Coordinates of C-alpha atoms in Angstrom, one line a residue:
Chain Q
M1 CA 39.7 39.8 6.5
E2 CA 37.5 39.1 3.5
E3 CA 37.3 35.2 4.2
P4 CA 36.1 35.4 7.9
R5 CA 33.4 38.1 6.6
R6 CA 32.2 35.6 3.9
N7 CA 32.2 32.8 6.3
L8 CA 29.8 35.1 8.8
L9 CA 27.5 35.8 5.6
R10 CA 27.2 32.4 4.8
W11 CA 26.2 31.5 8.3
L12 CA 24.0 34.1 8.7
L13 CA 22.6 33.2 5.1
G14 CA 22.4 29.6 5.9
G15 CA 21.2 30.0 9.4
G16 CA 18.4 32.5 8.2
L17 CA 17.2 29.9 5.8
S18 CA 17.3 27.0 8.0
A19 CA 15.3 28.9 10.7
S20 CA 12.8 29.9 7.9
L21 CA 12.5 26.3 6.9
I22 CA 12.0 25.2 10.3
S23 CA 9.2 27.9 11.2
F24 CA 7.4 26.7 8.2
L25 CA 7.4 23.1 8.8
Y26 CA 6.9 23.1 12.3
P27 CA 3.3 24.5 12.0
A28 CA 2.7 22.0 9.2
F29 CA 4.1 18.9 11.5
K30 CA 2.0 20.0 14.3
F31 CA -1.1 20.6 12.1
M32 CA -0.8 16.7 11.0
N33 CA -0.8 15.4 14.4
P34 CA -4.5 15.0 15.5
P35 CA -5.5 16.8 18.7
D36 CA -6.8 14.8 21.7
I37 CA -10.5 14.9 21.7
P38 CA -11.7 14.1 25.3
E39 CA -14.5 11.3 25.3
A40 CA -17.1 11.5 28.2
S41 CA -16.1 8.3 30.6
V42 CA -18.5 5.6 30.2
N43 CA -18.7 3.4 33.3
E44 CA -21.9 1.4 32.8
V45 CA -24.0 0.7 29.7
S46 CA -27.4 -1.1 29.2
A47 CA -27.1 -4.2 26.8
G48 CA -30.7 -4.6 26.6
K49 CA -33.3 -7.2 27.9
V50 CA -32.5 -10.5 29.5
Q51 CA -34.8 -12.4 26.9
D52 CA -33.1 -10.6 24.0
L53 CA -30.1 -12.8 24.1
K54 CA -30.6 -16.6 24.1
P55 CA -28.2 -19.0 25.9
N56 CA -25.0 -19.9 24.1
T57 CA -25.0 -16.6 22.0
G58 CA -23.1 -13.2 22.1
K59 CA -23.6 -9.8 21.0
I60 CA -21.5 -6.5 20.6
V61 CA -22.5 -3.9 22.9
K62 CA -21.5 -0.4 22.3
F63 CA -19.7 1.0 25.7
G64 CA -19.0 4.4 24.8
S65 CA -16.8 4.3 21.6
L66 CA -15.6 0.7 22.6
P67 CA -17.0 -2.4 21.4
V68 CA -17.7 -5.0 24.1
L69 CA -18.7 -8.8 23.6
L70 CA -21.4 -9.8 25.8
V71 CA -22.0 -13.9 25.9
R72 CA -24.9 -15.3 27.6
T73 CA -23.0 -18.6 28.4
T74 CA -26.2 -20.7 30.2
E75 CA -29.4 -19.6 31.3
T76 CA -27.7 -17.7 34.3
E77 CA -24.5 -17.1 33.6
W78 CA -23.1 -14.2 31.7
S79 CA -19.7 -12.6 30.8
A80 CA -18.4 -9.5 28.9
F81 CA -15.1 -8.6 27.5
S82 CA -13.6 -6.1 25.6
A83 CA -14.1 -7.0 21.9
V84 CA -11.0 -5.6 20.6
C85 CA -8.5 -8.4 19.8
T86 CA -5.3 -7.9 21.6
H87 CA -3.2 -9.0 18.7
L88 CA -4.1 -6.4 15.8
N89 CA -7.1 -4.6 16.9
C90 CA -9.8 -6.5 15.2
T91 CA -13.3 -7.2 16.5
V92 CA -13.8 -10.6 17.9
Q93 CA -16.9 -12.6 18.1
Y94 CA -18.6 -15.4 19.9
K95 CA -18.4 -18.9 18.5
E96 CA -21.2 -21.0 19.4
S97 CA -20.0 -24.2 18.2
S98 CA -17.1 -24.5 20.3
H99 CA -18.1 -22.0 23.4
Q100 CA -15.0 -19.8 22.7
I101 CA -14.4 -16.5 21.5
W102 CA -12.8 -16.1 18.1
C103 CA -11.0 -13.4 16.0
A104 CA -11.6 -14.0 12.3
C105 CA -8.7 -11.8 11.2
H106 CA -5.8 -13.8 12.4
N107 CA -7.5 -16.9 13.8
G108 CA -7.2 -15.9 17.6
L109 CA -9.0 -17.9 20.2
Y110 CA -10.0 -17.0 23.6
N111 CA -11.7 -19.0 26.0
L112 CA -14.9 -17.8 28.2
N113 CA -12.3 -16.3 30.6
G114 CA -10.9 -14.2 28.1
Q115 CA -7.8 -16.1 28.2
V116 CA -5.7 -16.9 24.9
V117 CA -6.2 -20.3 23.8
S118 CA -4.4 -20.4 20.5
G119 CA -3.2 -18.1 17.7
P120 CA -1.3 -15.0 18.0
P121 CA -3.1 -12.9 20.3
P122 CA -0.3 -11.6 22.9
H123 CA -2.9 -11.0 26.0
P124 CA -6.3 -11.7 27.4
L125 CA -9.2 -10.0 26.7
E126 CA -10.3 -7.1 29.3
A127 CA -13.2 -8.3 31.6
Y128 CA -16.1 -6.2 32.2
S129 CA -18.7 -7.3 34.8
V130 CA -22.5 -8.0 33.8
H131 CA -25.7 -7.3 36.5
I132 CA -29.2 -8.2 35.9
R133 CA -31.3 -5.3 37.2
G134 CA -35.0 -6.8 36.7
D135 CA -35.1 -7.8 33.1
E136 CA -32.3 -5.6 32.2
V137 CA -28.6 -6.5 31.4
V138 CA -26.0 -4.1 32.4
V139 CA -22.4 -4.2 31.5
S140 CA -19.9 -2.1 33.6
R141 CA -16.2 -1.5 33.8
R142 CA -14.5 -3.5 36.6
A143 CA -13.2 -1.4 39.3
Chain P
M1 CA 9.6 42.5 -44.6
A2 CA 10.5 41.5 -41.2
S3 CA 11.8 44.3 -38.4
A4 CA 15.6 44.0 -37.3
T5 CA 14.1 42.8 -33.8
E6 CA 12.0 39.7 -35.0
P7 CA 14.5 36.8 -35.6
P8 CA 13.8 35.0 -38.8
Q9 CA 11.2 32.3 -39.2
Q10 CA 12.8 29.0 -38.5
Q11 CA 12.6 26.1 -40.8
G12 CA 9.6 23.9 -39.4
G13 CA 7.2 26.7 -38.8
W14 CA 5.3 28.2 -36.0
L15 CA 5.3 25.4 -33.6
E16 CA 9.0 24.6 -34.4
E17 CA 10.1 28.0 -33.7
R18 CA 8.3 28.1 -30.1
L19 CA 8.9 24.6 -28.9
G20 CA 12.2 23.5 -30.5
L21 CA 10.8 20.2 -31.7
A22 CA 13.9 19.5 -34.0
A23 CA 15.8 18.9 -30.7
I24 CA 13.0 16.4 -29.4
R25 CA 13.0 14.7 -32.5
A26 CA 16.9 14.3 -32.7
F27 CA 16.6 13.1 -29.0
L28 CA 14.3 10.4 -29.8
A29 CA 16.3 9.5 -32.9
H30 CA 19.3 8.9 -30.8
K31 CA 17.6 6.6 -28.0
T32 CA 17.9 3.1 -28.6
V33 CA 16.6 -0.2 -26.8
P34 CA 18.6 -3.2 -26.7
V35 CA 17.3 -6.3 -28.5
H36 CA 17.9 -9.9 -26.9
A37 CA 16.3 -12.9 -25.8
H38 CA 14.7 -11.0 -22.8
T39 CA 13.7 -8.0 -24.5
L40 CA 10.0 -8.6 -23.5
W41 CA 10.5 -7.9 -20.0
Y42 CA 11.4 -4.1 -21.0
Y43 CA 7.6 -3.6 -21.4
F44 CA 6.4 -4.0 -18.1
G45 CA 7.8 -0.7 -16.7
G46 CA 6.0 1.0 -19.6
I47 CA 2.6 -1.1 -18.9
T48 CA 2.8 -0.1 -15.0
L49 CA 3.1 3.8 -16.1
F50 CA 0.2 3.2 -18.7
L51 CA -1.8 1.5 -15.8
F52 CA -0.9 4.5 -13.6
T53 CA -2.4 7.2 -16.1
I54 CA -5.8 4.9 -16.2
Q55 CA -5.7 5.1 -12.7
V56 CA -5.6 9.0 -12.6
M57 CA -8.1 9.3 -15.2
T58 CA -10.7 6.9 -13.6
G59 CA -9.8 8.1 -10.0
T60 CA -10.6 11.8 -11.3
L61 CA -13.7 10.7 -12.9
L62 CA -14.8 9.1 -9.3
L63 CA -14.0 12.2 -7.6
L64 CA -16.9 13.7 -9.1
Y65 CA -19.1 11.7 -7.1
Y66 CA -17.4 10.2 -4.1
R67 CA -18.2 11.8 -0.6
P68 CA -15.2 11.2 2.0
S69 CA -17.3 10.7 5.0
P70 CA -18.5 7.5 7.0
A71 CA -22.0 8.6 6.6
E72 CA -22.1 9.2 2.9
A73 CA -18.9 7.3 1.3
Y74 CA -20.5 4.0 1.0
E75 CA -23.7 5.4 -0.2
S76 CA -22.0 7.7 -2.9
V77 CA -19.8 4.6 -4.0
Q78 CA -23.1 2.7 -4.1
F79 CA -24.8 5.6 -6.0
I80 CA -21.8 5.6 -8.4
V81 CA -22.2 2.0 -9.2
T82 CA -26.0 1.8 -9.4
R83 CA -27.3 5.2 -10.7
V84 CA -24.4 6.8 -12.6
Q85 CA -24.1 5.8 -16.4
F86 CA -21.3 3.3 -16.7
G87 CA -20.3 4.0 -13.1
W88 CA -19.9 0.6 -12.4
L89 CA -17.4 0.3 -15.3
I90 CA -15.4 3.3 -14.3
R91 CA -15.3 2.1 -10.7
S92 CA -14.4 -1.6 -11.8
I93 CA -11.5 -0.4 -14.3
H94 CA -10.2 2.0 -11.4
S95 CA -10.0 -1.2 -8.9
W96 CA -8.9 -3.6 -11.5
S97 CA -6.2 -1.5 -12.6
A98 CA -4.9 -0.6 -9.4
N99 CA -4.4 -4.2 -8.8
L100 CA -3.1 -5.1 -12.2
M101 CA -0.7 -1.8 -11.8
I102 CA 0.8 -3.5 -8.6
L103 CA 1.4 -6.6 -10.8
S104 CA 3.0 -5.3 -13.5
A105 CA 5.3 -3.1 -11.1
F106 CA 6.1 -6.6 -9.4
I107 CA 6.8 -8.2 -12.5
H108 CA 9.0 -5.3 -13.6
M109 CA 10.9 -5.2 -10.0
F110 CA 11.4 -9.1 -10.3
S111 CA 12.6 -8.6 -14.1
V112 CA 15.1 -6.0 -13.0
V113 CA 16.4 -8.3 -10.4
F114 CA 17.1 -11.4 -12.5
L115 CA 18.2 -9.3 -15.4
R116 CA 20.7 -7.6 -13.1
A117 CA 19.4 -4.1 -14.4
F118 CA 20.3 -2.5 -11.0
R119 CA 23.9 -2.6 -11.4
R120 CA 26.3 0.3 -11.1
P121 CA 25.5 3.1 -12.4
R122 CA 21.6 2.2 -11.9
E123 CA 21.6 1.8 -7.9
L124 CA 19.3 5.0 -7.9
T125 CA 17.0 3.9 -10.6
W126 CA 16.4 0.8 -8.4
L127 CA 15.9 2.8 -5.1
S128 CA 13.4 5.2 -6.8
G129 CA 11.6 2.3 -8.5
I130 CA 11.3 0.7 -5.0
A131 CA 10.3 3.7 -3.5
L132 CA 7.5 3.8 -6.4
L133 CA 6.5 0.5 -5.7
G134 CA 6.0 1.2 -1.9
L135 CA 4.1 4.2 -3.0
A136 CA 1.9 1.9 -5.1
L137 CA 1.3 -0.1 -2.3
A138 CA 0.4 3.0 0.1
F139 CA -2.3 4.0 -3.0
G140 CA -3.7 0.4 -2.4
F141 CA -4.0 0.7 1.2
S142 CA -5.2 4.2 1.3
G143 CA -7.9 3.5 -1.5
Y144 CA -9.0 0.3 0.0
L145 CA -10.7 2.1 2.7
L146 CA -12.5 4.6 0.8
P147 CA -15.5 2.6 -0.2
W148 CA -16.0 2.1 3.7
N149 CA -17.2 -1.4 3.6
T150 CA -16.6 -4.4 6.3
V151 CA -13.3 -5.8 4.7
S152 CA -11.7 -2.4 4.2
Y153 CA -12.6 -1.0 7.6
F154 CA -11.1 -4.3 9.2
A155 CA -7.9 -4.1 6.8
T156 CA -7.3 -0.6 7.9
K157 CA -7.5 -1.2 11.6
V158 CA -5.3 -4.2 11.3
G159 CA -2.7 -2.3 9.1
T160 CA -2.6 0.8 11.3
D161 CA -2.3 -1.3 14.3
M162 CA 1.0 -2.8 12.9
A163 CA 2.0 0.8 12.8
A164 CA 1.4 1.0 16.5
A165 CA 3.6 -2.1 17.3
V166 CA 6.6 -0.1 16.2
P167 CA 8.5 0.5 19.6
V168 CA 8.8 4.2 20.6
V169 CA 7.2 6.2 17.8
G170 CA 4.4 3.2 17.0
H171 CA 1.7 5.3 19.2
N172 CA 2.6 8.6 17.4
M173 CA 2.6 6.8 13.9
A174 CA -0.9 4.9 14.3
R175 CA -2.5 8.2 15.4
F176 CA -0.9 10.3 12.5
L177 CA -2.4 7.4 10.2
R178 CA -5.8 7.3 11.9
G179 CA -6.1 10.8 12.7
G180 CA -7.1 9.7 16.0
N181 CA -6.9 6.8 18.5
D182 CA -9.0 4.6 16.3
V183 CA -10.0 4.1 12.7
G184 CA -13.1 6.3 11.7
G185 CA -14.1 9.5 10.2
A186 CA -11.0 11.2 10.7
T187 CA -9.2 8.1 9.3
L188 CA -11.4 8.1 6.1
T189 CA -10.9 11.9 5.6
R190 CA -7.2 11.6 6.1
F191 CA -6.8 8.6 3.9
F192 CA -8.7 10.3 1.3
G193 CA -6.2 13.1 1.1
F194 CA -3.6 10.8 1.2
H195 CA -4.9 8.9 -1.9
V196 CA -6.2 11.9 -4.0
A197 CA -3.4 14.7 -3.0
V198 CA -0.5 13.5 -1.2
L199 CA 0.5 10.3 -2.6
P200 CA -0.1 11.5 -6.4
G201 CA 2.1 14.7 -5.6
I202 CA 4.8 12.5 -4.3
T203 CA 4.4 9.7 -7.1
T204 CA 4.6 12.3 -10.0
M205 CA 7.9 13.7 -9.0
L206 CA 9.4 10.4 -8.0
L207 CA 8.2 9.2 -11.2
L208 CA 9.9 12.0 -13.4
A209 CA 13.1 11.4 -11.2
H210 CA 12.9 7.6 -12.1
L211 CA 12.2 8.2 -15.7
A212 CA 15.0 11.0 -15.9
L213 CA 17.2 8.1 -14.7
V214 CA 16.1 5.8 -17.0
Q215 CA 17.0 8.3 -19.8
K216 CA 20.3 9.2 -18.6
H217 CA 21.8 5.8 -17.8
G218 CA 19.8 3.7 -21.0
M219 CA 18.4 0.6 -20.8
S220 CA 20.3 -2.0 -19.2
S221 CA 21.5 -5.0 -21.5
P222 CA 22.3 -8.6 -19.3
R223 CA 25.8 -8.9 -18.9
W224 CA 25.4 -12.6 -20.3
A225 CA 23.9 -10.8 -23.8
V226 CA 26.7 -8.4 -23.7
E227 CA 29.3 -11.1 -23.5
E228 CA 27.7 -13.3 -26.0
Y229 CA 28.0 -10.5 -28.5
R230 CA 31.3 -9.4 -27.7
R231 CA 32.8 -13.1 -28.3
K232 CA 31.4 -12.8 -31.9
G233 CA 33.3 -9.1 -31.8
Q234 CA 29.6 -7.4 -31.8
S235 CA 27.9 -5.2 -29.3
V236 CA 24.2 -6.1 -28.4
P237 CA 21.8 -5.1 -31.3
Q238 CA 20.1 -2.0 -30.6
M239 CA 16.5 -1.0 -32.0
P240 CA 15.4 2.9 -32.0
F241 CA 12.9 3.7 -29.5
F242 CA 11.0 6.0 -31.7
P243 CA 9.2 4.7 -33.7
N244 CA 10.2 0.8 -33.4
F245 CA 10.3 0.5 -29.9
F246 CA 7.4 3.0 -28.9
L247 CA 5.0 1.3 -31.6
R248 CA 5.3 -2.2 -29.9
E249 CA 5.0 -0.4 -26.4
L250 CA 1.6 0.8 -28.0
M251 CA 0.7 -2.5 -28.7
A252 CA 1.5 -3.9 -25.3
W253 CA -0.6 -1.0 -24.0
Y254 CA -3.6 -2.1 -25.9
A255 CA -3.2 -5.5 -24.7
A256 CA -3.1 -4.4 -21.3
L257 CA -6.4 -2.4 -21.9
G258 CA -7.9 -5.5 -23.8
V259 CA -7.0 -7.4 -20.2
L260 CA -8.1 -4.6 -18.2
G261 CA -11.3 -4.0 -20.0
S262 CA -12.5 -7.8 -20.0
L263 CA -11.5 -8.2 -16.3
A264 CA -13.5 -5.0 -15.3
A265 CA -16.9 -5.7 -17.4
I266 CA -16.8 -9.8 -16.8
F267 CA -16.1 -9.4 -13.0
P268 CA -17.2 -6.0 -11.7
W269 CA -15.6 -5.1 -8.5
E270 CA -18.0 -5.9 -5.6
L271 CA -18.8 -3.3 -2.9
G272 CA -19.7 -5.7 0.0
L273 CA -21.5 -4.4 3.1
K274 CA -21.1 -1.0 4.5
A275 CA -18.6 -0.8 7.6
D276 CA -20.0 -1.2 11.2
P277 CA -17.4 -0.3 13.7
F278 CA -19.6 -2.3 16.2
A279 CA -19.9 -5.5 14.1
P280 CA -17.3 -8.4 14.6
A281 CA -14.8 -9.0 11.8
P282 CA -16.7 -11.5 9.4
A283 CA -15.4 -14.9 8.9
G284 CA -13.1 -15.4 5.8
I285 CA -11.5 -11.9 6.1
R286 CA -8.5 -11.4 4.2
P287 CA -6.3 -8.1 2.6
E288 CA -6.0 -7.6 -1.0
W289 CA -3.4 -10.2 -2.7
Y290 CA -0.7 -8.0 -2.2
F291 CA -1.0 -8.0 1.4
L292 CA -1.6 -11.8 1.7
A293 CA 1.8 -12.8 2.2
P294 CA 2.4 -10.8 5.5
F295 CA -1.1 -11.2 6.5
Y296 CA -0.6 -15.1 6.8
T297 CA 2.8 -14.7 8.0
L298 CA 1.2 -12.7 10.9
K299 CA -1.3 -15.5 11.4
L300 CA 1.4 -18.2 11.9
I301 CA 3.7 -16.4 14.5
P302 CA 2.8 -17.1 17.9
S303 CA 1.6 -14.7 20.4
H304 CA 5.1 -14.7 22.0
V305 CA 8.5 -15.5 20.5
L306 CA 11.1 -15.9 23.5
V307 CA 10.5 -12.5 25.3
F308 CA 9.2 -10.7 22.6
E309 CA 5.1 -10.1 21.4
G310 CA 4.9 -12.2 18.0
E311 CA 3.6 -9.2 16.0
L312 CA 6.6 -7.4 17.1
V313 CA 8.9 -10.1 15.8
G314 CA 6.8 -10.4 12.8
L315 CA 7.1 -6.4 12.3
A316 CA 10.9 -6.7 12.7
G317 CA 11.0 -9.7 10.3
F318 CA 9.0 -7.6 7.5
G319 CA 11.4 -4.4 8.2
L320 CA 14.6 -6.1 7.9
L321 CA 13.4 -8.0 4.9
A322 CA 12.4 -5.0 3.0
L323 CA 15.7 -3.2 4.1
W324 CA 17.8 -6.1 2.8
W325 CA 15.8 -6.3 -0.3
V326 CA 16.2 -2.2 -1.0
A327 CA 19.8 -2.6 -0.5
L328 CA 20.2 -5.1 -3.1
P329 CA 22.6 -3.3 -5.5
F330 CA 25.1 -2.7 -2.7
W331 CA 25.6 -6.2 -1.5
A332 CA 25.0 -7.5 -5.0
V333 CA 28.9 -6.9 -5.5
D334 CA 31.6 -7.7 -3.0
R335 CA 34.3 -5.4 -2.1
K336 CA 36.5 -6.4 -5.4
G337 CA 33.8 -5.5 -7.5
V338 CA 33.0 -8.8 -8.4
E339 CA 29.4 -9.5 -8.7
R340 CA 27.5 -12.1 -6.4
T341 CA 25.4 -13.6 -9.2
R342 CA 24.2 -16.7 -7.4
W343 CA 23.2 -14.6 -4.3
V344 CA 21.2 -12.3 -6.1
T345 CA 19.5 -15.3 -8.2
G346 CA 19.0 -17.1 -5.0
A347 CA 17.4 -14.1 -3.1
G348 CA 15.2 -13.2 -6.1
V349 CA 13.6 -17.0 -6.4
V350 CA 13.5 -17.4 -2.5
L351 CA 11.5 -14.0 -2.1
L352 CA 9.4 -14.7 -5.3
A353 CA 8.7 -18.4 -3.8
Y354 CA 7.8 -16.8 -0.3
L355 CA 5.4 -14.3 -1.9
A356 CA 3.8 -16.9 -4.3
T357 CA 3.2 -19.6 -1.2
F358 CA 2.3 -17.4 1.4
S359 CA -0.1 -15.5 -0.7
A360 CA -1.7 -18.7 -1.9
L361 CA -2.0 -20.2 1.8
G362 CA -3.5 -16.7 2.8
Y363 CA -6.2 -16.8 0.1
W364 CA -7.2 -20.5 0.4
R365 CA -6.5 -21.2 4.2

């Protein structure tokens, strides 16, 4: 009779302590997990005037919270891609000498279609659309 | 005349009665350090500890001016190094000391491997030491972001994105580290919290455990030294820890301080350019020297290895390598208890060669 009672008390004490510990740790754990902050969806941004970007040059454009690389390849040809390297998240740049997109972090190279040419990136860069409205360059998300 | 309730005054005076200094003196008198051809390597654990205390002191001073927000972090460090008296020196010492501490910890670890100081019953000392090295690297990684400059920003993007590549839990791990979906103000605040509160707390507890284990088991003598003296019918000579070894250790700390002060004064740590999340990663970007080997390895791994993405393969490789290294004391002896001496030496040499070669390639290529 004594032993089962002792066991029951052990279980109650152990269970109570474990439950207390979980009730302390659970809120702390949830607190450390950052909340989702909804951002206004951006579908189109103005990237400046046509004359601001010379042929065979590129620049980073703010697309909401994302960097987008806008490239003016010739007088009339434009392209835009997500500037986030698909390898480890660095920001890419346009390399004028080789007409390619380059990530300086791990030497990843993409062509002007956003396809991987060499290096460690596993996927192509996401492409964006470029429109000229008057003398304004507009970058938009592809449908 | 003393009352009946008051104990008689002990010999040694007021402090002796309250602190029991005689017990500490007796303890120190019994602690010894083996003397043999490789005694020199025993100093690196102490030097690492010394540099850690420098980190705590200079870090505390930097806290007086540093502000952990993207709008102010860079400017506050700029203020420290340009306007605050000796600010450049304190910051430079903090940065150089961090690097020297990690170098000293690596030397300490490899000396433990080559002297086989991890042998039974010191497995837990090894494990706690490896965990401390991991914490030192975490200190380096979290502290690197705090000045909020271009190099540190991209290093953090890459580092946290590596966490994201871990299957199943990676996304949540990266979010936990960044405090959101990308590196930004929330990451800086978080890294600041890790750097000045979470990591120091854990490190202090683990350091005490590590030192207690070193205390419990004493300093390990290499087997060949034990054998050599046994053949002569002797045991390995010992030096009293206090004051003999302690004074020598103090001289080693003084030398380390000299090296640290010279480096900090002659080569003040640069601040670089302020981080711009909408600027491309600059050419020639690379992490701190102790992350160069994995950095260069990731550069070499192609985009896909068979059906797996290259970064996942790299991450799995680093994980397995770390696990194998952590488990060293457990595979260093076979089932019959015979030491796999050649395996351990070979593993140590190969790892050292990999780290040295790939770090050099990562720096120059």
